Amino acid sequence: MITGSDFVAALREAGITDIPWLPDSELGRWESALAAAITPRLIRVCREGEALAIAAGLLIGGRTPLVAMQCTGLFEAGDSLRNFAHDLKLPLRVLVGVRSWRAYLQQQTADTCPSFTIPIIEAWGIPYRWLDGTMADLLAALNEPGPRFYLLPE
Amino acid sequence: MTVHEALEVIARNRGEQIVITTMTAVAIWPELSDTPLDFAYMPSAMGQAPGLAQGLALASARGVIVIHGDGCTLMNLGCLVTLAHTPADVTLIILDNALYEVTGGQPPAGAGRTDFAALARAAGIGRVYAFSEHNDWQSLGPQALNGKGPAVIHLRVEGRMGQKAPRPHRTMSDQIQRLREAICR
């Protein structure tokens, strides 16, 4: 399991400068480590579309952000994603916690989130990869160019 | 005051700040200014220009003026809280014409009644201004535009009917390239 300090170390090693985010219960475990870090800078937002907008400004200005959100926020953020990834063609990278994914695979949840996450990501035409929860995999993922989604099964 | 009059004051007093225009302002701004620091955010994500400005200001250590509408601000009121929480040198100008101008002039919710200055203060923005008369904006605008952000300026302007969605004079990729070159100098 990746700890908060592991996560911050991986972000630093990958050159991530800023992390606009709206956490869920899984990502939220890393909150204290991120809040304590000077780099990357944690930027709290009110909604996920806004996180993508801030990341877009950071990218144009020469920074290297990673956006973090839950899949529910991804559903909300579609207009931002369409605009910044496709109209402005910015290499956004987004870490998405996929709620109830493990239970969904075992057909043990009534949560509708997991069934819509992949179809929606594929509809937006942006590459994605699942994270396996190891540091090595996280580091490899963060060194891939954007635009890209990193999916964290929950 | 007309939109043109409101924008003239910004053009005269923006100094070296980046100016992001949206919707109505995209059509008029090139008559007043056309520099690499002018960014016509069109096509846009609805309500997201303030976030774009905040990211740019945090990245470039340069002031950013973002010219927004009342309708698109209502789509993302959380931006006021986000800007107050992570302060950046952003001046958010809300041109309040009480209309969705490019869709045929329909009124947004709360048209003409919403107090954007009060919303900004309640969100924690320290520098907040509101003007409805051109003379007041002309005389006090320079001070409002040249302090350190975050700041919010609510300008009540005349609505115009029969407007269409404007098109920027340059492609988005050209705009991004020349803005990057300008802020990296």
mmCIF file of C-alpha atoms in Angstrom:
data_model
loop_
_atom_site.group_PDB
_atom_site.id
_atom_site.type_symbol
_atom_site.label_atom_id
_atom_site.label_comp_id
_atom_site.label_asym_id
_atom_site.label_seq_id
_atom_site.Cartn_x
_atom_site.Cartn_y
_atom_site.Cartn_z
ATOM 1 C CA MET A 1 0.000 0.000 0.000
ATOM 2 C CA ILE A 2 1.309 3.423 -0.931
ATOM 3 C CA THR A 3 1.538 5.762 2.053
ATOM 4 C CA GLY A 4 1.179 9.510 1.937
ATOM 5 C CA SER A 5 4.909 10.031 2.251
ATOM 6 C CA ASP A 6 5.498 7.468 -0.524
ATOM 7 C CA PHE A 7 3.062 9.340 -2.721
ATOM 8 C CA VAL A 8 4.736 12.692 -2.104
ATOM 9 C CA ALA A 9 8.151 11.136 -2.790
ATOM 10 C CA ALA A 10 6.893 9.688 -6.073
ATOM 11 C CA LEU A 11 5.433 13.016 -7.151
ATOM 12 C CA ARG A 12 8.711 14.762 -6.414
ATOM 13 C CA GLU A 13 10.733 12.151 -8.264
ATOM 14 C CA ALA A 14 8.461 12.521 -11.279
ATOM 15 C CA GLY A 15 8.804 16.309 -11.224
ATOM 16 C CA ILE A 16 5.182 17.033 -10.295
ATOM 17 C CA THR A 17 5.044 20.625 -9.058
ATOM 18 C CA ASP A 18 1.386 21.089 -8.102
ATOM 19 C CA ILE A 19 -1.563 18.907 -7.203
ATOM 20 C CA PRO A 20 -4.986 20.517 -7.652
ATOM 21 C CA TRP A 21 -7.324 18.106 -5.902
ATOM 22 C CA LEU A 22 -10.604 17.201 -4.369
ATOM 23 C CA PRO A 23 -10.015 13.987 -2.428
ATOM 24 C CA ASP A 24 -12.153 10.945 -1.784
ATOM 25 C CA SER A 25 -11.711 8.534 1.117
ATOM 26 C CA GLU A 26 -8.816 6.676 -0.550
ATOM 27 C CA LEU A 27 -6.910 9.687 -1.858
ATOM 28 C CA GLY A 28 -7.730 11.466 1.383
ATOM 29 C CA ARG A 29 -5.361 9.166 3.286
ATOM 30 C CA TRP A 30 -2.508 11.097 1.657
ATOM 31 C CA GLU A 31 -3.857 14.476 2.710
ATOM 32 C CA SER A 32 -1.605 15.173 5.695
ATOM 33 C CA ALA A 33 1.576 14.284 3.793
ATOM 34 C CA LEU A 34 0.545 16.443 0.840
ATOM 35 C CA ALA A 35 -0.483 19.337 3.058
ATOM 36 C CA ALA A 36 2.877 19.233 4.831
ATOM 37 C CA ALA A 37 4.869 19.202 1.601
ATOM 38 C CA ILE A 38 6.143 22.410 0.051
ATOM 39 C CA THR A 39 6.623 20.598 -3.258
ATOM 40 C CA PRO A 40 4.338 19.582 -4.783
ATOM 41 C CA ARG A 41 1.997 22.399 -3.834
ATOM 42 C CA LEU A 42 -1.460 21.182 -2.786
ATOM 43 C CA ILE A 43 -4.230 23.309 -4.322
ATOM 44 C CA ARG A 44 -7.670 22.685 -2.856
ATOM 45 C CA VAL A 45 -10.651 23.251 -5.145
ATOM 46 C CA CYS A 46 -14.426 23.260 -4.765
ATOM 47 C CA ARG A 47 -15.243 21.146 -7.837
ATOM 48 C CA GLU A 48 -13.252 18.956 -10.140
ATOM 49 C CA GLY A 49 -13.773 20.947 -13.336
ATOM 50 C CA GLU A 50 -12.056 23.770 -11.558
ATOM 51 C CA ALA A 51 -9.065 21.541 -10.746
ATOM 52 C CA LEU A 52 -8.624 20.889 -14.468
ATOM 53 C CA ALA A 53 -8.824 24.626 -15.218
ATOM 54 C CA ILE A 54 -6.135 25.424 -12.660
ATOM 55 C CA ALA A 55 -3.978 22.617 -14.025
ATOM 56 C CA ALA A 56 -4.420 24.069 -17.521
ATOM 57 C CA GLY A 57 -3.159 27.463 -16.373
ATOM 58 C CA LEU A 58 -0.243 25.834 -14.597
ATOM 59 C CA LEU A 59 0.661 23.871 -17.743
ATOM 60 C CA ILE A 60 0.565 26.953 -19.950
ATOM 61 C CA GLY A 61 2.743 28.706 -17.388
ATOM 62 C CA GLY A 62 5.365 25.967 -17.477
ATOM 63 C CA ARG A 63 4.523 23.917 -14.368
ATOM 64 C CA THR A 64 3.851 20.178 -14.168
ATOM 65 C CA PRO A 65 0.601 19.501 -12.319
ATOM 66 C CA LEU A 66 -1.170 16.264 -11.457
ATOM 67 C CA VAL A 67 -4.917 16.559 -10.814
ATOM 68 C CA ALA A 68 -6.498 14.182 -8.296
ATOM 69 C CA MET A 69 -10.211 13.428 -7.948
ATOM 70 C CA GLN A 70 -12.787 10.700 -7.477
ATOM 71 C CA CYS A 71 -14.655 9.201 -10.438
ATOM 72 C CA THR A 72 -17.793 11.077 -9.385
ATOM 73 C CA GLY A 73 -15.874 14.317 -9.861
ATOM 74 C CA LEU A 74 -14.708 13.137 -13.261
ATOM 75 C CA PHE A 75 -18.347 12.816 -14.261
ATOM 76 C CA GLU A 76 -18.918 16.439 -13.250
ATOM 77 C CA ALA A 77 -15.791 17.723 -14.962
ATOM 78 C CA GLY A 78 -16.639 16.715 -18.527
ATOM 79 C CA ASP A 79 -16.856 20.205 -20.021
ATOM 80 C CA SER A 80 -13.459 21.141 -18.583
ATOM 81 C CA LEU A 81 -11.943 17.920 -19.808
ATOM 82 C CA ARG A 82 -13.348 18.422 -23.289
ATOM 83 C CA ASN A 83 -12.066 21.959 -23.477
ATOM 84 C CA PHE A 84 -8.628 21.719 -21.907
ATOM 85 C CA ALA A 85 -7.633 18.331 -23.305
ATOM 86 C CA HIS A 86 -9.168 18.631 -26.760
ATOM 87 C CA ASP A 87 -9.654 22.348 -27.586
ATOM 88 C CA LEU A 88 -6.493 23.614 -25.877
ATOM 89 C CA LYS A 89 -4.684 20.281 -26.385
ATOM 90 C CA LEU A 90 -2.985 20.436 -23.004
ATOM 91 C CA PRO A 91 -1.323 17.263 -21.667
ATOM 92 C CA LEU A 92 -3.422 16.955 -18.522
ATOM 93 C CA ARG A 93 -2.651 14.088 -16.178
ATOM 94 C CA VAL A 94 -5.350 13.039 -13.768
ATOM 95 C CA LEU A 95 -5.363 10.520 -10.903
ATOM 96 C CA VAL A 96 -8.872 9.137 -10.448
ATOM 97 C CA GLY A 97 -10.076 7.066 -7.522
ATOM 98 C CA VAL A 98 -12.605 4.593 -8.900
ATOM 99 C CA ARG A 99 -15.129 4.100 -6.123
ATOM 100 C CA SER A 100 -16.376 0.546 -5.451
ATOM 101 C CA TRP A 101 -14.268 -0.949 -8.258
ATOM 102 C CA ARG A 102 -13.135 -4.025 -6.298
ATOM 103 C CA ALA A 103 -16.681 -4.786 -5.122
ATOM 104 C CA TYR A 104 -17.950 -4.204 -8.668
ATOM 105 C CA LEU A 105 -15.612 -6.851 -10.047
ATOM 106 C CA GLN A 106 -17.089 -9.315 -7.532
ATOM 107 C CA GLN A 107 -20.637 -8.179 -8.342
ATOM 108 C CA GLN A 108 -21.065 -7.107 -4.740
ATOM 109 C CA THR A 109 -22.082 -3.468 -5.087
ATOM 110 C CA ALA A 110 -25.101 -1.501 -6.220
ATOM 111 C CA ASP A 111 -22.867 1.552 -6.744
ATOM 112 C CA THR A 112 -23.274 2.758 -10.339
ATOM 113 C CA CYS A 113 -19.938 4.629 -10.384
ATOM 114 C CA PRO A 114 -17.654 1.812 -11.539
ATOM 115 C CA SER A 115 -19.852 0.772 -14.428
ATOM 116 C CA PHE A 116 -19.726 4.255 -15.948
ATOM 117 C CA THR A 117 -16.098 5.245 -15.287
ATOM 118 C CA ILE A 118 -14.363 3.368 -18.097
ATOM 119 C CA PRO A 119 -16.995 4.057 -20.784
ATOM 120 C CA ILE A 120 -16.826 7.752 -19.963
ATOM 121 C CA ILE A 121 -13.029 7.875 -20.021
ATOM 122 C CA GLU A 122 -13.011 6.034 -23.329
ATOM 123 C CA ALA A 123 -15.629 8.418 -24.707
ATOM 124 C CA TRP A 124 -13.321 11.341 -23.949
ATOM 125 C CA GLY A 125 -10.583 9.638 -25.960
ATOM 126 C CA ILE A 126 -7.848 9.957 -23.374
ATOM 127 C CA PRO A 127 -5.443 7.079 -22.608
ATOM 128 C CA TYR A 128 -5.609 5.506 -19.162
ATOM 129 C CA ARG A 129 -3.868 2.909 -17.053
ATOM 130 C CA TRP A 130 -4.755 1.141 -13.851
ATOM 131 C CA LEU A 131 -2.377 1.522 -10.933
ATOM 132 C CA ASP A 132 -1.463 -1.641 -9.066
ATOM 133 C CA GLY A 133 -0.730 0.035 -5.751
ATOM 134 C CA THR A 134 3.067 -0.308 -5.821
ATOM 135 C CA MET A 135 5.597 2.491 -5.850
ATOM 136 C CA ALA A 136 7.344 1.083 -8.909
ATOM 137 C CA ASP A 137 4.135 1.149 -10.905
ATOM 138 C CA LEU A 138 3.218 4.633 -9.672
ATOM 139 C CA LEU A 139 6.621 5.993 -10.662
ATOM 140 C CA ALA A 140 6.442 4.380 -14.081
ATOM 141 C CA ALA A 141 2.973 5.838 -14.586
ATOM 142 C CA LEU A 142 3.963 9.336 -13.550
ATOM 143 C CA ASN A 143 6.762 9.334 -16.074
ATOM 144 C CA GLU A 144 4.346 8.765 -18.944
ATOM 145 C CA PRO A 145 3.437 11.852 -20.953
ATOM 146 C CA GLY A 146 -0.047 13.341 -20.819
ATOM 147 C CA PRO A 147 -2.830 13.503 -21.515
ATOM 148 C CA ARG A 148 -3.463 10.467 -19.337
ATOM 149 C CA PHE A 149 -5.670 9.099 -16.597
ATOM 150 C CA TYR A 150 -4.267 7.011 -13.775
ATOM 151 C CA LEU A 151 -6.985 4.883 -12.230
ATOM 152 C CA LEU A 152 -6.807 3.829 -8.610
ATOM 153 C CA PRO A 153 -9.126 0.890 -7.872
ATOM 154 C CA GLU A 154 -11.031 1.349 -4.620
ATOM 155 C CA MET B 1 -21.843 51.955 -18.840
ATOM 156 C CA THR B 2 -21.346 50.041 -22.062
ATOM 157 C CA VAL B 3 -19.133 46.977 -22.303
ATOM 158 C CA HIS B 4 -16.790 48.938 -24.546
ATOM 159 C CA GLU B 5 -16.449 51.702 -21.963
ATOM 160 C CA ALA B 6 -15.786 49.160 -19.234
ATOM 161 C CA LEU B 7 -13.090 47.428 -21.284
ATOM 162 C CA GLU B 8 -11.382 50.702 -22.279
ATOM 163 C CA VAL B 9 -10.543 51.386 -18.641
ATOM 164 C CA ILE B 10 -9.035 47.910 -18.289
ATOM 165 C CA ALA B 11 -6.981 48.293 -21.481
ATOM 166 C CA ARG B 12 -5.551 51.627 -20.337
ATOM 167 C CA ASN B 13 -4.625 50.378 -16.881
ATOM 168 C CA ARG B 14 -3.700 46.708 -17.197
ATOM 169 C CA GLY B 15 0.061 47.382 -17.244
ATOM 170 C CA GLU B 16 2.031 44.162 -17.826
ATOM 171 C CA GLN B 17 -0.724 41.869 -16.622
ATOM 172 C CA ILE B 18 -2.062 38.997 -18.702
ATOM 173 C CA VAL B 19 -5.667 39.609 -19.796
ATOM 174 C CA ILE B 20 -7.957 36.621 -20.355
ATOM 175 C CA THR B 21 -11.186 37.476 -22.151
ATOM 176 C CA THR B 22 -14.322 35.357 -22.396
ATOM 177 C CA MET B 23 -17.549 35.537 -24.396
ATOM 178 C CA THR B 24 -18.656 39.156 -25.083
ATOM 179 C CA ALA B 25 -15.239 40.610 -24.316
ATOM 180 C CA VAL B 26 -13.547 38.326 -26.867
ATOM 181 C CA ALA B 27 -15.189 40.262 -29.708
ATOM 182 C CA ILE B 28 -14.379 43.758 -28.427
ATOM 183 C CA TRP B 29 -10.977 43.402 -26.764
ATOM 184 C CA PRO B 30 -8.868 43.195 -29.962
ATOM 185 C CA GLU B 31 -10.035 46.741 -30.830
ATOM 186 C CA LEU B 32 -8.377 47.880 -27.606
ATOM 187 C CA SER B 33 -5.351 45.620 -27.238
ATOM 188 C CA ASP B 34 -3.587 42.901 -29.210
ATOM 189 C CA THR B 35 -0.408 41.804 -27.443
ATOM 190 C CA PRO B 36 1.027 38.374 -26.601
ATOM 191 C CA LEU B 37 -0.319 38.889 -23.073
ATOM 192 C CA ASP B 38 -3.908 38.966 -24.371
ATOM 193 C CA PHE B 39 -5.571 35.556 -24.325
ATOM 194 C CA ALA B 40 -8.998 35.077 -25.910
ATOM 195 C CA TYR B 41 -10.334 32.041 -24.056
ATOM 196 C CA MET B 42 -12.667 30.761 -26.745
ATOM 197 C CA PRO B 43 -13.727 27.979 -27.115
ATOM 198 C CA SER B 44 -14.026 27.708 -23.372
ATOM 199 C CA ALA B 45 -15.239 25.447 -20.601
ATOM 200 C CA MET B 46 -18.226 27.173 -19.077
ATOM 201 C CA GLY B 47 -17.297 29.084 -15.934
ATOM 202 C CA GLN B 48 -13.687 27.922 -15.841
ATOM 203 C CA ALA B 49 -11.738 31.031 -16.887
ATOM 204 C CA PRO B 50 -11.026 32.057 -13.254
ATOM 205 C CA GLY B 51 -9.365 28.694 -12.605
ATOM 206 C CA LEU B 52 -7.300 29.037 -15.765
ATOM 207 C CA ALA B 53 -6.245 32.493 -14.569
ATOM 208 C CA GLN B 54 -5.385 31.215 -11.105
ATOM 209 C CA GLY B 55 -3.160 28.481 -12.517
ATOM 210 C CA LEU B 56 -1.441 30.945 -14.837
ATOM 211 C CA ALA B 57 -0.830 33.417 -12.012
ATOM 212 C CA LEU B 58 0.554 30.722 -9.724
ATOM 213 C CA ALA B 59 2.853 29.491 -12.480
ATOM 214 C CA SER B 60 4.094 32.729 -13.916
ATOM 215 C CA ALA B 61 4.287 35.082 -10.923
ATOM 216 C CA ARG B 62 2.610 37.629 -13.191
ATOM 217 C CA GLY B 63 -0.716 39.312 -12.553
ATOM 218 C CA VAL B 64 -3.694 37.993 -14.500
ATOM 219 C CA ILE B 65 -6.912 39.910 -15.211
ATOM 220 C CA VAL B 66 -9.793 37.653 -16.205
ATOM 221 C CA ILE B 67 -12.865 39.241 -17.784
ATOM 222 C CA HIS B 68 -15.863 37.058 -17.032
ATOM 223 C CA GLY B 69 -19.623 37.390 -17.297
ATOM 224 C CA ASP B 70 -22.355 37.167 -14.687
ATOM 225 C CA GLY B 71 -23.789 33.986 -16.197
ATOM 226 C CA CYS B 72 -20.503 32.127 -16.361
ATOM 227 C CA THR B 73 -19.531 33.245 -12.854
ATOM 228 C CA LEU B 74 -22.787 31.784 -11.558
ATOM 229 C CA MET B 75 -21.807 28.470 -13.143
ATOM 230 C CA ASN B 76 -18.753 28.265 -10.895
ATOM 231 C CA LEU B 77 -19.198 30.357 -7.759
ATOM 232 C CA GLY B 78 -16.812 28.019 -5.962
ATOM 233 C CA CYS B 79 -13.978 29.723 -7.850
ATOM 234 C CA LEU B 80 -14.255 32.631 -5.399
ATOM 235 C CA VAL B 81 -13.558 30.339 -2.445
ATOM 236 C CA THR B 82 -10.770 28.510 -4.280
ATOM 237 C CA LEU B 83 -9.097 31.810 -5.152
ATOM 238 C CA ALA B 84 -9.346 33.053 -1.584
ATOM 239 C CA HIS B 85 -7.943 29.775 -0.257
ATOM 240 C CA THR B 86 -4.897 29.665 -2.536
ATOM 241 C CA PRO B 87 -4.274 33.345 -3.209
ATOM 242 C CA ALA B 88 -2.864 34.300 -6.569
ATOM 243 C CA ASP B 89 -2.432 37.644 -8.317
ATOM 244 C CA VAL B 90 -5.750 37.371 -10.144
ATOM 245 C CA THR B 91 -8.239 40.191 -10.725
ATOM 246 C CA LEU B 92 -11.615 38.716 -11.608
ATOM 247 C CA ILE B 93 -13.775 41.234 -13.435
ATOM 248 C CA ILE B 94 -17.451 40.303 -13.650
ATOM 249 C CA LEU B 95 -19.229 42.125 -16.486
ATOM 250 C CA ASP B 96 -22.812 41.912 -15.285
ATOM 251 C CA ASN B 97 -25.253 42.566 -18.124
ATOM 252 C CA ALA B 98 -28.012 40.411 -16.555
ATOM 253 C CA LEU B 99 -28.223 38.451 -19.823
ATOM 254 C CA TYR B 100 -26.985 35.334 -21.505
ATOM 255 C CA GLU B 101 -26.030 37.558 -24.400
ATOM 256 C CA VAL B 102 -24.923 35.059 -27.027
ATOM 257 C CA THR B 103 -27.881 32.711 -26.623
ATOM 258 C CA GLY B 104 -30.534 35.325 -27.355
ATOM 259 C CA GLY B 105 -30.613 37.538 -24.285
ATOM 260 C CA GLN B 106 -32.303 35.282 -21.736
ATOM 261 C CA PRO B 107 -31.864 36.337 -18.089
ATOM 262 C CA PRO B 108 -29.750 34.116 -15.830
ATOM 263 C CA ALA B 109 -31.037 33.166 -12.391
ATOM 264 C CA GLY B 110 -30.936 36.224 -10.147
ATOM 265 C CA ALA B 111 -30.473 38.582 -13.096
ATOM 266 C CA GLY B 112 -29.823 42.127 -11.926
ATOM 267 C CA ARG B 113 -30.188 41.179 -8.249
ATOM 268 C CA THR B 114 -27.109 39.092 -7.533
ATOM 269 C CA ASP B 115 -24.567 40.972 -5.446
ATOM 270 C CA PHE B 116 -21.301 39.521 -6.748
ATOM 271 C CA ALA B 117 -19.240 41.853 -4.566
ATOM 272 C CA ALA B 118 -20.953 40.525 -1.447
ATOM 273 C CA LEU B 119 -20.433 36.956 -2.632
ATOM 274 C CA ALA B 120 -16.724 37.667 -3.163
ATOM 275 C CA ARG B 121 -16.335 39.206 0.289
ATOM 276 C CA ALA B 122 -18.169 36.303 1.884
ATOM 277 C CA ALA B 123 -15.825 33.895 0.072
ATOM 278 C CA GLY B 124 -12.839 35.595 1.676
ATOM 279 C CA ILE B 125 -11.585 37.841 -1.137
ATOM 280 C CA GLY B 126 -9.966 40.869 0.474
ATOM 281 C CA ARG B 127 -10.030 43.424 -2.364
ATOM 282 C CA VAL B 128 -13.536 43.804 -3.754
ATOM 283 C CA TYR B 129 -15.006 46.657 -5.813
ATOM 284 C CA ALA B 130 -18.320 47.362 -7.504
ATOM 285 C CA PHE B 131 -19.088 50.019 -10.107
ATOM 286 C CA SER B 132 -22.154 50.785 -12.157
ATOM 287 C CA GLU B 133 -21.285 54.286 -13.408
ATOM 288 C CA HIS B 134 -18.666 54.873 -16.064
ATOM 289 C CA ASN B 135 -17.258 57.978 -14.363
ATOM 290 C CA ASP B 136 -16.674 56.091 -11.105
ATOM 291 C CA TRP B 137 -15.018 53.206 -12.949
ATOM 292 C CA GLN B 138 -12.797 55.621 -14.879
ATOM 293 C CA SER B 139 -11.615 57.406 -11.758
ATOM 294 C CA LEU B 140 -11.236 54.450 -9.378
ATOM 295 C CA GLY B 141 -10.508 51.676 -11.879
ATOM 296 C CA PRO B 142 -6.740 52.297 -12.011
ATOM 297 C CA GLN B 143 -6.441 51.709 -8.269
ATOM 298 C CA ALA B 144 -8.645 48.624 -8.413
ATOM 299 C CA LEU B 145 -6.707 47.143 -11.327
ATOM 300 C CA ASN B 146 -3.220 47.720 -10.020
ATOM 301 C CA GLY B 147 -3.299 46.339 -6.500
ATOM 302 C CA LYS B 148 -2.154 42.814 -5.758
ATOM 303 C CA GLY B 149 -4.730 40.099 -6.336
ATOM 304 C CA PRO B 150 -6.828 38.278 -5.551
ATOM 305 C CA ALA B 151 -9.393 40.952 -6.305
ATOM 306 C CA VAL B 152 -12.942 40.927 -7.643
ATOM 307 C CA ILE B 153 -14.496 43.833 -9.551
ATOM 308 C CA HIS B 154 -18.238 43.759 -10.253
ATOM 309 C CA LEU B 155 -19.165 46.035 -13.170
ATOM 310 C CA ARG B 156 -22.791 46.541 -14.127
ATOM 311 C CA VAL B 157 -22.926 47.050 -17.888
ATOM 312 C CA GLU B 158 -25.609 47.500 -20.534
ATOM 313 C CA GLY B 159 -26.858 44.320 -22.149
ATOM 314 C CA ARG B 160 -26.883 43.981 -25.928
ATOM 315 C CA MET B 161 -29.356 41.890 -27.844
ATOM 316 C CA GLY B 162 -28.669 40.030 -31.063
ATOM 317 C CA GLN B 163 -25.110 39.026 -30.242
ATOM 318 C CA LYS B 164 -23.518 35.850 -31.537
ATOM 319 C CA ALA B 165 -20.743 33.813 -29.942
ATOM 320 C CA PRO B 166 -17.501 35.569 -30.945
ATOM 321 C CA ARG B 167 -14.536 33.927 -32.603
ATOM 322 C CA PRO B 168 -10.971 34.750 -31.574
ATOM 323 C CA HIS B 169 -8.651 36.191 -34.223
ATOM 324 C CA ARG B 170 -5.976 33.583 -33.593
ATOM 325 C CA THR B 171 -6.031 29.830 -33.174
ATOM 326 C CA MET B 172 -5.777 28.500 -29.656
ATOM 327 C CA SER B 173 -2.384 26.923 -30.338
ATOM 328 C CA ASP B 174 -1.012 30.254 -31.630
ATOM 329 C CA GLN B 175 -2.342 32.047 -28.577
ATOM 330 C CA ILE B 176 -0.818 29.537 -26.166
ATOM 331 C CA GLN B 177 2.543 29.664 -27.927
ATOM 332 C CA ARG B 178 2.827 33.430 -27.927
ATOM 333 C CA LEU B 179 1.606 33.711 -24.340
ATOM 334 C CA ARG B 180 4.213 31.161 -23.228
ATOM 335 C CA GLU B 181 6.944 33.061 -25.058
ATOM 336 C CA ALA B 182 5.844 36.325 -23.454
ATOM 337 C CA ILE B 183 5.736 35.033 -19.880
ATOM 338 C CA CYS B 184 9.028 33.155 -20.210
ATOM 339 C CA ARG B 185 10.984 36.261 -21.279
#
